[in-house]
């Protein structure tokens, strides 16, 4: 169960778009359309932002979108806002029951 | 609304044990699989364990298999994690989380376990 690979940090200015990548293997991201993304502000619990690769839960801004190609998933945030500054984690099913997380990406809004 | 409230964390010596609890409300607990996820200070999320809706199926992460045991009491809407043979590297915030198909849709606020002599 090796962690998925994410960049340690990304940054962007307000109004810009950024993309966070998440690379796995043929055993996790490549095997399942069960990629999810979580936002975590300091000292808070994670919050689900994207599930099933590209679906948004009710209440999550349409500025957040997800995609997948092969063993790599991506989270794109458009129209960057100050409140988007947080840590972001990807996750994938690793078997029919288990999960694996990425190492996390710190998003800085300049 | 969905609420998950963890308890049972604290400071414990290496080699000792703890039982973490998570009380669920706002949804039909026995319909859902449940997870434990942990986060060491300043580090990322690590998936720990999952239990099926009826407790009949359990799976563990490699780093805790054989030392941790997940269980549930559906009559009490409560999820448990028995953590044994604790090591310094088990120091983390432990989150209880509700499972959906291939992802986690709700998280508790977590309980801190600190392993130190």
Tab-separated table of C-alpha atoms in Angstrom:
chain	number	residue	atom	x	y	z
A	1	UNK	CA	0.000	0.000	0.000
A	2	UNK	CA	2.323	2.769	-1.184
A	3	UNK	CA	1.026	6.310	-0.907
A	4	UNK	CA	-0.090	8.102	-4.039
A	5	UNK	CA	2.296	10.801	-5.272
A	6	UNK	CA	1.319	14.458	-5.096
A	7	UNK	CA	3.431	17.611	-5.438
A	8	UNK	CA	4.326	19.004	-2.038
A	9	UNK	CA	3.120	22.476	-2.908
A	10	UNK	CA	1.424	24.544	-5.574
A	11	UNK	CA	0.565	28.208	-5.665
A	12	UNK	CA	-1.501	30.637	-7.658
A	13	UNK	CA	-2.877	34.144	-7.601
A	14	UNK	CA	-6.522	34.986	-6.975
A	15	UNK	CA	-8.606	34.374	-10.058
A	16	UNK	CA	-6.112	31.969	-11.616
A	17	UNK	CA	-6.516	28.222	-12.087
A	18	UNK	CA	-4.276	25.575	-10.596
A	19	UNK	CA	-4.062	21.823	-11.055
A	20	UNK	CA	-2.847	19.275	-8.518
A	21	UNK	CA	-1.751	15.906	-9.826
A	22	UNK	CA	-1.987	12.563	-8.071
A	23	UNK	CA	-0.050	9.626	-9.472
A	24	UNK	CA	-0.705	6.029	-8.548
A	25	UNK	CA	-0.341	2.649	-10.188
A	26	UNK	CA	-2.332	0.118	-12.161
A	27	UNK	CA	-3.383	-1.361	-8.787
A	28	UNK	CA	-5.125	1.737	-7.478
A	29	UNK	CA	-5.915	4.794	-9.613
A	30	UNK	CA	-5.536	2.806	-12.809
A	31	UNK	CA	-7.785	0.029	-11.572
A	32	UNK	CA	-10.731	1.930	-10.123
A	33	UNK	CA	-12.813	4.992	-10.933
A	34	UNK	CA	-12.869	5.693	-7.198
A	35	UNK	CA	-10.598	8.724	-6.930
A	36	UNK	CA	-11.574	11.318	-4.340
A	37	UNK	CA	-10.130	14.621	-3.180
A	38	UNK	CA	-10.211	16.207	0.275
A	39	UNK	CA	-9.546	19.746	1.472
A	40	UNK	CA	-8.092	20.288	4.921
A	41	UNK	CA	-7.649	23.642	6.603
A	42	UNK	CA	-5.194	23.852	9.529
A	43	UNK	CA	-6.526	22.210	12.648
A	44	UNK	CA	-9.671	21.005	10.912
A	45	UNK	CA	-10.968	17.676	9.701
A	46	UNK	CA	-10.707	16.888	5.991
A	47	UNK	CA	-13.681	17.739	3.781
A	48	UNK	CA	-14.761	15.791	0.707
A	49	UNK	CA	-14.466	17.914	-2.457
A	50	UNK	CA	-14.553	15.377	-5.322
A	51	UNK	CA	-15.560	11.714	-5.472
A	52	UNK	CA	-15.729	9.096	-8.210
A	53	UNK	CA	-13.012	10.994	-10.135
A	54	UNK	CA	-15.121	13.997	-11.088
A	55	UNK	CA	-18.337	14.217	-9.056
A	56	UNK	CA	-18.928	17.044	-6.604
A	57	UNK	CA	-20.886	16.623	-3.374
A	58	UNK	CA	-23.753	18.988	-2.818
A	59	UNK	CA	-22.486	22.343	-1.585
A	60	UNK	CA	-19.013	22.154	-3.130
A	61	UNK	CA	-18.249	24.996	-5.518
A	62	UNK	CA	-18.272	24.273	-9.250
A	63	UNK	CA	-14.804	25.848	-9.305
A	64	UNK	CA	-13.525	22.447	-8.190
A	65	UNK	CA	-13.242	19.733	-10.821
A	66	UNK	CA	-11.546	16.382	-11.149
A	67	UNK	CA	-10.298	14.125	-13.897
A	68	UNK	CA	-8.264	10.986	-14.470
A	69	UNK	CA	-6.048	9.599	-17.205
A	70	UNK	CA	-4.437	6.218	-16.779
A	71	UNK	CA	-2.708	6.098	-13.400
A	72	UNK	CA	-2.875	9.851	-12.766
A	73	UNK	CA	-5.744	11.888	-11.373
A	74	UNK	CA	-5.991	15.656	-11.228
A	75	UNK	CA	-7.836	18.278	-9.225
A	76	UNK	CA	-8.350	21.652	-10.846
A	77	UNK	CA	-9.448	24.748	-8.959
A	78	UNK	CA	-10.506	27.625	-11.150
A	79	UNK	CA	-11.060	31.233	-10.111
A	80	UNK	CA	-8.751	30.779	-7.138
A	81	UNK	CA	-9.919	32.436	-3.921
A	82	UNK	CA	-8.137	33.135	-0.657
A	83	UNK	CA	-10.355	30.612	1.148
A	84	UNK	CA	-9.029	27.845	-1.117
A	85	UNK	CA	-5.669	28.015	0.645
A	86	UNK	CA	-5.422	24.628	2.369
A	87	UNK	CA	-3.918	21.174	2.120
A	88	UNK	CA	-5.393	18.869	-0.508
A	89	UNK	CA	-5.266	15.082	-0.450
A	90	UNK	CA	-6.177	12.615	-3.151
A	91	UNK	CA	-7.353	9.106	-2.400
A	92	UNK	CA	-8.071	5.989	-4.386
A	93	UNK	CA	-9.447	2.572	-3.759
A	94	UNK	CA	-6.505	0.174	-3.462
A	95	UNK	CA	-8.660	-2.953	-3.310
A	96	UNK	CA	-12.420	-3.388	-3.306
A	97	UNK	CA	-12.479	-2.273	0.337
A	98	UNK	CA	-9.295	-0.401	1.216
A	99	UNK	CA	-8.134	3.131	0.505
A	100	UNK	CA	-4.800	4.787	-0.099
A	101	UNK	CA	-4.064	8.498	0.251
A	102	UNK	CA	-1.627	10.819	-1.419
A	103	UNK	CA	1.015	12.633	0.587
A	104	UNK	CA	-0.859	15.918	0.357
A	105	UNK	CA	-0.343	19.205	-1.459
A	106	UNK	CA	-0.182	22.595	0.225
A	107	UNK	CA	-1.973	25.209	-1.856
A	108	UNK	CA	-0.856	28.777	-1.338
A	109	UNK	CA	-2.937	31.634	-2.710
A	110	UNK	CA	-0.493	34.446	-3.397
B	1	UNK	CA	-26.915	16.192	10.082
B	2	UNK	CA	-24.161	13.584	10.163
B	3	UNK	CA	-22.040	13.768	13.295
B	4	UNK	CA	-19.072	11.626	14.260
B	5	UNK	CA	-17.532	12.243	17.677
B	6	UNK	CA	-14.313	10.478	18.641
B	7	UNK	CA	-12.987	9.963	22.141
B	8	UNK	CA	-10.469	7.855	24.018
B	9	UNK	CA	-7.222	9.482	22.955
B	10	UNK	CA	-4.529	10.587	25.349
B	11	UNK	CA	-0.900	10.214	26.336
B	12	UNK	CA	0.238	6.609	26.623
B	13	UNK	CA	3.564	4.867	27.104
B	14	UNK	CA	5.135	2.750	24.373
B	15	UNK	CA	3.857	-0.811	24.427
B	16	UNK	CA	0.581	0.113	26.078
B	17	UNK	CA	-2.968	-0.019	24.702
B	18	UNK	CA	-5.940	2.276	24.180
B	19	UNK	CA	-9.481	1.913	22.893
B	20	UNK	CA	-10.774	4.708	20.729
B	21	UNK	CA	-14.510	5.229	20.298
B	22	UNK	CA	-16.619	7.097	17.779
B	23	UNK	CA	-20.285	7.813	18.374
B	24	UNK	CA	-22.303	8.379	15.213
B	25	UNK	CA	-25.549	10.287	14.808
B	26	UNK	CA	-27.667	11.843	12.093
B	27	UNK	CA	-27.731	8.781	9.847
B	28	UNK	CA	-28.580	5.074	9.922
B	29	UNK	CA	-25.287	3.765	11.298
B	30	UNK	CA	-25.818	0.114	10.403
B	31	UNK	CA	-26.169	0.958	6.717
B	32	UNK	CA	-22.574	2.162	6.311
B	33	UNK	CA	-19.051	0.853	6.362
B	34	UNK	CA	-16.791	2.896	8.612
B	35	UNK	CA	-13.116	3.864	8.487
B	36	UNK	CA	-10.358	4.991	10.787
B	37	UNK	CA	-7.785	7.357	9.272
B	38	UNK	CA	-4.872	8.891	11.135
B	39	UNK	CA	-2.609	11.911	10.701
B	40	UNK	CA	0.722	12.301	12.441
B	41	UNK	CA	1.620	15.856	13.514
B	42	UNK	CA	2.490	17.915	10.460
B	43	UNK	CA	2.108	14.890	8.176
B	44	UNK	CA	-0.419	13.556	5.677
B	45	UNK	CA	-3.416	11.288	5.997
B	46	UNK	CA	-2.873	7.560	6.460
B	47	UNK	CA	-5.704	5.072	6.010
B	48	UNK	CA	-5.862	2.711	8.994
B	49	UNK	CA	-8.827	0.347	8.791
B	50	UNK	CA	-12.335	-0.297	7.499
B	51	UNK	CA	-15.237	-2.338	8.828
B	52	UNK	CA	-18.302	-3.319	6.842
B	53	UNK	CA	-21.810	-2.207	7.786
B	54	UNK	CA	-22.460	-5.404	9.749
B	55	UNK	CA	-18.969	-5.907	11.153
B	56	UNK	CA	-18.438	-9.033	9.131
B	57	UNK	CA	-15.591	-7.772	6.966
B	58	UNK	CA	-12.509	-5.904	8.202
B	59	UNK	CA	-9.330	-4.706	6.518
B	60	UNK	CA	-6.214	-2.974	7.840
B	61	UNK	CA	-3.319	-0.904	6.642
B	62	UNK	CA	0.069	-2.603	6.547
B	63	UNK	CA	1.538	-0.534	9.383
B	64	UNK	CA	-1.159	-1.491	11.907
B	65	UNK	CA	-2.213	-4.999	10.887
B	66	UNK	CA	-1.860	-7.375	13.824
B	67	UNK	CA	-1.766	-4.566	16.417
B	68	UNK	CA	-5.015	-2.674	15.819
B	69	UNK	CA	-8.550	-4.079	15.794
B	70	UNK	CA	-11.587	-2.305	14.380
B	71	UNK	CA	-15.051	-3.191	15.651
B	72	UNK	CA	-18.530	-1.731	15.945
B	73	UNK	CA	-21.663	-1.971	18.065
B	74	UNK	CA	-24.616	-1.107	15.867
B	75	UNK	CA	-26.970	-1.128	18.869
B	76	UNK	CA	-24.947	1.791	20.283
B	77	UNK	CA	-24.123	3.536	16.982
B	78	UNK	CA	-20.489	3.275	17.991
B	79	UNK	CA	-17.272	2.446	16.154
B	80	UNK	CA	-14.153	1.321	17.996
B	81	UNK	CA	-10.444	0.999	17.385
B	82	UNK	CA	-8.430	-1.100	19.822
B	83	UNK	CA	-4.811	-0.017	19.532
B	84	UNK	CA	-2.221	-2.316	21.093
B	85	UNK	CA	1.569	-2.397	21.363
B	86	UNK	CA	1.719	1.325	20.715
B	87	UNK	CA	4.853	2.848	19.206
B	88	UNK	CA	6.081	6.414	18.990
B	89	UNK	CA	5.203	6.415	15.301
B	90	UNK	CA	1.548	5.764	16.152
B	91	UNK	CA	1.329	9.294	17.555
B	92	UNK	CA	-1.425	10.881	15.470
B	93	UNK	CA	-4.852	12.390	15.359
B	94	UNK	CA	-7.221	9.485	14.722
B	95	UNK	CA	-10.276	10.308	12.621
B	96	UNK	CA	-13.445	8.278	12.448
B	97	UNK	CA	-15.047	8.518	9.013
B	98	UNK	CA	-18.141	7.284	7.201
B	99	UNK	CA	-17.538	5.168	4.135
B	100	UNK	CA	-19.211	5.419	0.769
B	101	UNK	CA	-18.371	3.391	-2.334
B	102	UNK	CA	-14.636	3.952	-2.677
B	103	UNK	CA	-14.401	7.166	-0.666
B	104	UNK	CA	-15.101	8.848	2.657
B	105	UNK	CA	-17.982	11.289	2.771
B	106	UNK	CA	-17.949	12.491	6.401
B	107	UNK	CA	-15.199	12.864	8.959
B	108	UNK	CA	-15.154	13.362	12.701
B	109	UNK	CA	-12.964	15.990	14.363
B	110	UNK	CA	-10.461	13.414	15.563
B	111	UNK	CA	-8.881	12.336	18.833
B	112	UNK	CA	-5.170	12.724	19.555
B	113	UNK	CA	-3.082	9.743	20.607
B	114	UNK	CA	0.379	10.629	21.856
B	115	UNK	CA	2.821	7.801	22.541
B	116	UNK	CA	5.619	8.895	24.804
B	117	UNK	CA	7.604	7.596	27.742
